[in-house]
XYZ file of C-alpha atoms in Angstrom:
329
model
C 0.000 0.000 0.000
C 1.187 3.483 -0.833
C 1.171 5.627 2.308
C 4.091 7.821 1.230
C 2.112 11.064 1.025
C 2.834 13.936 3.388
C 2.190 12.790 6.970
C -1.171 13.636 8.505
C -1.480 14.843 12.092
C -2.643 11.851 14.180
C -5.656 13.748 15.528
C -6.851 14.564 11.995
C -7.105 10.901 11.027
C -10.163 10.420 13.248
C -12.260 13.003 11.378
C -11.032 11.620 8.025
C -12.187 8.110 8.914
C -15.276 7.198 6.838
C -17.457 4.623 8.603
C -18.720 1.776 6.406
C -19.608 -1.089 8.748
C -19.990 -2.187 12.353
C -17.605 -5.099 12.926
C -18.376 -5.924 16.536
C -19.933 -4.709 19.757
C -18.585 -6.124 23.008
C -17.642 -5.309 26.608
C -21.335 -5.247 27.567
C -22.023 -2.614 24.931
C -19.184 -0.291 25.939
C -16.944 -0.931 22.936
C -17.514 -1.035 19.183
C -15.109 -1.812 16.351
C -15.844 0.024 13.106
C -14.588 -0.716 9.606
C -13.954 2.327 7.445
C -11.531 4.070 5.141
C -9.039 6.920 5.146
C -7.902 8.025 1.700
C -9.518 4.893 0.198
C -7.511 2.553 2.450
C -9.314 0.405 4.990
C -8.867 0.942 8.709
C -10.447 -0.210 11.950
C -11.539 2.261 14.612
C -12.369 0.952 18.101
C -14.320 3.241 20.423
C -15.197 2.594 24.045
C -17.448 4.247 26.630
C -20.281 3.378 29.024
C -22.808 2.808 26.202
C -22.461 3.040 22.437
C -25.204 3.354 19.782
C -25.616 0.462 17.318
C -29.290 0.621 16.333
C -28.496 1.424 12.686
C -25.679 2.593 10.448
C -27.123 6.124 10.656
C -26.836 6.182 14.453
C -23.290 4.798 14.262
C -22.282 7.460 11.743
C -23.883 10.154 13.919
C -21.881 8.887 16.885
C -18.660 9.066 14.881
C -19.451 12.564 13.597
C -19.878 13.799 17.184
C -16.351 12.785 18.260
C -14.339 15.832 19.293
C -11.359 16.923 21.406
C -9.215 14.113 20.021
C -5.963 13.754 21.925
C -3.237 11.535 20.506
C -1.784 9.140 23.102
C 0.696 7.468 20.786
C 1.237 5.612 17.536
C 3.404 2.771 16.279
C 3.410 1.426 12.738
C -0.289 1.001 11.746
C -1.584 1.308 15.333
C -2.750 4.584 16.940
C -4.621 5.345 20.155
C -6.437 8.403 21.464
C -8.623 9.942 24.135
C -11.630 11.869 22.855
C -15.046 13.262 23.729
C -18.372 12.054 22.403
C -19.872 15.541 22.919
C -22.242 14.057 25.472
C -23.427 16.842 27.742
C -24.071 14.255 30.469
C -20.463 13.149 30.377
C -19.796 10.599 33.076
C -16.442 9.431 31.701
C -13.593 8.477 34.028
C -11.221 11.194 32.860
C -11.079 14.529 34.636
C -10.647 16.390 31.340
C -14.072 15.244 30.084
C -12.802 12.773 27.509
C -15.183 9.820 27.760
C -13.828 7.797 24.835
C -10.713 5.684 24.380
C -10.100 5.243 20.639
C -7.832 2.753 18.892
C -7.221 3.131 15.154
C -5.650 0.451 12.940
C -4.849 1.999 9.566
C -4.204 0.673 7.010
C -5.748 -2.596 8.225
C -5.513 -6.052 6.656
C -8.075 -8.751 5.980
C -6.762 -10.549 9.065
C -7.544 -7.501 11.197
C -11.110 -7.387 9.851
C -11.607 -11.077 10.665
C -10.229 -10.634 14.169
C -12.543 -7.711 15.009
C -15.699 -9.186 13.440
C -18.333 -11.033 15.453
C -18.049 -14.780 14.799
C -18.840 -18.214 16.196
C -16.119 -19.589 18.473
C -14.838 -23.170 18.394
C -12.916 -25.139 21.012
C -9.957 -27.026 19.550
C -7.286 -29.319 20.987
C -3.826 -28.795 19.588
C -1.707 -31.909 20.000
C 2.105 -31.866 19.828
C 1.837 -33.427 16.368
C -0.579 -30.741 15.110
C 1.658 -28.053 16.565
C 4.794 -29.417 14.918
C 3.216 -30.173 11.533
C 0.826 -27.257 11.074
C 0.877 -24.561 13.774
C 4.604 -23.887 14.042
C 4.969 -23.422 10.249
C 1.979 -21.060 10.402
C 3.694 -19.054 13.158
C 6.897 -18.840 11.128
C 5.000 -17.607 8.070
C 3.293 -14.856 10.099
C 6.584 -13.708 11.593
C 8.128 -13.525 8.133
C 5.290 -11.259 6.924
C 6.696 -8.392 9.007
C 3.831 -8.310 11.510
C 6.270 -7.803 14.381
C 7.646 -4.498 13.110
C 5.778 -2.518 15.772
C 7.174 -4.768 18.532
C 10.738 -4.439 17.281
C 10.265 -0.658 16.950
C 9.619 -0.536 20.700
C 12.326 -2.985 21.738
C 14.948 -1.253 19.594
C 14.074 2.216 20.870
C 12.555 3.690 17.711
C 9.003 4.312 18.956
C 6.941 4.675 22.154
C 9.977 5.211 24.368
C 8.094 7.885 26.309
C 5.556 5.190 27.265
C 8.062 2.654 28.619
C 7.501 2.477 32.378
C 10.218 -0.099 33.080
C 13.220 -1.236 31.089
C 14.914 -4.167 32.782
C 18.401 -5.010 31.529
C 18.179 -8.583 32.800
C 19.104 -10.693 35.780
C 21.676 -13.471 36.168
C 21.771 -14.100 32.418
C 22.066 -10.433 31.449
C 20.431 -9.438 28.169
C 18.888 -12.908 27.875
C 16.533 -11.983 30.747
C 15.825 -8.405 29.642
C 12.351 -7.005 29.040
C 10.399 -3.751 29.078
C 6.912 -2.762 30.188
C 4.473 -0.238 28.740
C 0.703 0.415 28.796
C -1.487 -1.821 26.658
C -3.160 0.175 23.888
C -6.604 -0.705 25.320
C -5.964 1.055 28.644
C -6.863 4.736 29.058
C -3.755 5.190 31.276
C -5.775 6.753 34.068
C -8.343 4.296 35.421
C -6.548 2.013 37.876
C -9.458 -0.436 37.984
C -8.796 -1.245 34.322
C -4.985 -1.184 34.539
C -3.515 -3.185 31.654
C 0.211 -3.347 30.906
C 2.377 -5.408 28.566
C 5.775 -6.906 29.356
C 7.697 -7.458 26.105
C 10.754 -9.692 26.359
C 13.911 -8.759 24.476
C 14.816 -12.313 23.480
C 13.413 -13.408 20.137
C 13.693 -17.184 20.369
C 10.394 -17.562 22.251
C 7.443 -16.987 19.954
C 4.714 -18.340 22.224
C 4.219 -20.416 25.378
C 4.884 -23.481 23.198
C 8.598 -22.534 23.191
C 8.851 -22.547 26.996
C 11.026 -25.303 28.493
C 11.688 -26.433 32.027
C 15.043 -24.650 31.756
C 13.162 -21.340 31.443
C 11.579 -21.575 34.916
C 14.212 -19.406 36.684
C 13.860 -16.749 33.986
C 10.051 -16.791 34.197
C 10.202 -16.427 37.982
C 12.620 -13.509 37.593
C 10.293 -11.937 35.010
C 7.288 -12.355 37.294
C 8.987 -10.765 40.302
C 10.381 -7.830 38.368
C 7.053 -7.177 36.611
C 5.148 -7.187 39.902
C 7.726 -4.988 41.641
C 7.839 -2.561 38.726
C 4.060 -2.217 38.517
C 3.617 -1.682 42.249
C 6.461 0.840 42.244
C 4.957 2.804 39.358
C 1.344 2.969 40.542
C 0.805 3.866 44.232
C -2.182 2.083 45.706
C -1.695 -1.004 43.526
C -0.459 -4.035 45.479
C 1.064 -7.258 44.196
C -2.015 -9.352 44.982
C -4.167 -6.923 43.001
C -2.452 -7.963 39.770
C -3.033 -10.838 37.379
C -0.341 -12.027 34.941
C -1.223 -14.156 31.944
C -0.146 -15.206 28.458
C -2.421 -15.656 25.451
C -2.593 -18.746 23.265
C -3.076 -18.293 20.464
C -1.478 -14.846 20.841
C -2.198 -11.930 18.539
C 1.474 -11.774 17.543
C 4.240 -14.325 17.855
C 6.711 -12.652 20.180
C 6.518 -13.712 23.825
C 4.800 -11.136 26.029
C 2.957 -11.119 29.346
C -0.266 -9.242 30.099
C -0.456 -7.478 33.483
C -3.962 -6.469 34.555
C -5.830 -5.336 37.633
C -7.785 -8.311 38.974
C -10.849 -6.010 39.019
C -10.720 -5.570 35.236
C -13.803 -7.118 33.667
C -12.805 -10.616 32.561
C -13.914 -10.526 28.925
C -13.002 -12.922 26.157
C -9.311 -12.061 26.293
C -9.094 -13.301 29.899
C -11.331 -16.331 29.423
C -10.475 -20.017 29.794
C -9.257 -21.163 26.402
C -7.424 -17.904 25.733
C -5.521 -16.734 28.831
C -2.979 -18.982 30.565
C -1.867 -17.747 33.993
C 1.887 -17.176 34.238
C 2.092 -18.823 37.661
C 0.244 -21.879 36.347
C 2.598 -22.105 33.376
C 5.577 -22.057 35.729
C 4.046 -24.842 37.830
C 3.241 -26.871 34.718
C 6.825 -26.561 33.497
C 8.181 -27.599 36.887
C 5.949 -30.683 36.814
C 6.956 -31.862 33.352
C 8.692 -35.230 33.242
C 12.186 -35.301 31.808
C 15.243 -33.064 31.907
C 15.611 -29.314 31.411
C 14.698 -29.637 27.724
C 11.137 -30.781 28.546
C 8.828 -28.332 26.766
C 5.238 -27.152 26.473
C 5.553 -28.111 22.821
C 5.085 -31.691 24.047
C 1.645 -31.295 25.698
C -1.920 -31.001 24.404
C -3.385 -27.483 24.566
C -7.115 -26.769 24.325
C -8.253 -23.262 23.382
C -10.872 -21.447 21.306
C -10.720 -19.951 17.834
C -13.108 -17.838 15.800
C -14.514 -19.426 12.656
C -12.969 -16.594 10.607
C -9.484 -17.382 11.925
C -7.048 -18.864 9.426
C -6.111 -21.419 12.083
C -9.713 -22.667 11.985
C -10.392 -22.434 8.248
C -6.991 -23.725 7.113
C -6.094 -26.245 9.842
C -8.663 -27.277 12.434
C -11.782 -27.300 10.257
C -10.167 -29.593 7.663
C -8.903 -31.835 10.481
C -12.440 -31.982 11.911
C -13.691 -33.054 8.485
C -11.058 -35.787 8.275
C -9.070 -33.924 5.631
C -5.401 -33.052 5.530
C -4.867 -29.286 5.864
C -3.586 -27.674 2.682
C -5.106 -30.237 0.362
């Protein structure tokens, strides 16, 4: 895609966004994901507040037209996030400046983004070690080679979002091998402690997902856990260690190992549900209990999780397997 024209101010992109379709409404009606275009290129705009209108396309477009006081919080690659006002005179938003919306914009977006943000039937699948080795790991490699991790590497290598990094740990006993950094998740408004959501991105690039974790990694994972908890408590007064939940997604949105850090009071939506979120402490215990030497790995166990029917993992791998067919044929 050609996006080489003169750069547009981040705030201006919101008013240029042309709404074409509602992709999904979730979080008990507080969040909607909209498909639209900017300069004829597709994008996804996610808006969140206490209640959002979805009765018709006209009401959705009216809601979008009323967005004002857009404040850019940051941007990285195709991802941008904002605070804004819905022009609601009865503004009961959590922010003292009157901004009652947290906006996320993905632009330009891909077909995969549209599938991810669209409402769809979920399916529970069991991924055996054989399925992982034969089908899932090659899929992961292909996605990594598509350049989808550029935004992660931009952060880790100090090119973007450095003002948002709240902790940069240079590593423990193994030095750079243990290093990681923490920053706010793009879905957090950065003010409401009850919905605190941080990400810990590891510097090492040999661990794509929890499948790559081995028994030998237990000391590193325990170090990571302690440093993440200490760093979060040190950064946010009033937050205590037992008020935090640490988990890893499988399947993750991107294949670079990262840990989610959330307030235990945060509404446990789909992203924290069984079949999606795997507690870090439980992963450590599972690794410690694996039979065998230090090379024993989570690649050698069955994992059960859910997928959307629009996911390539379902359409290209698990649905054919369910039908008794070989994926790719």
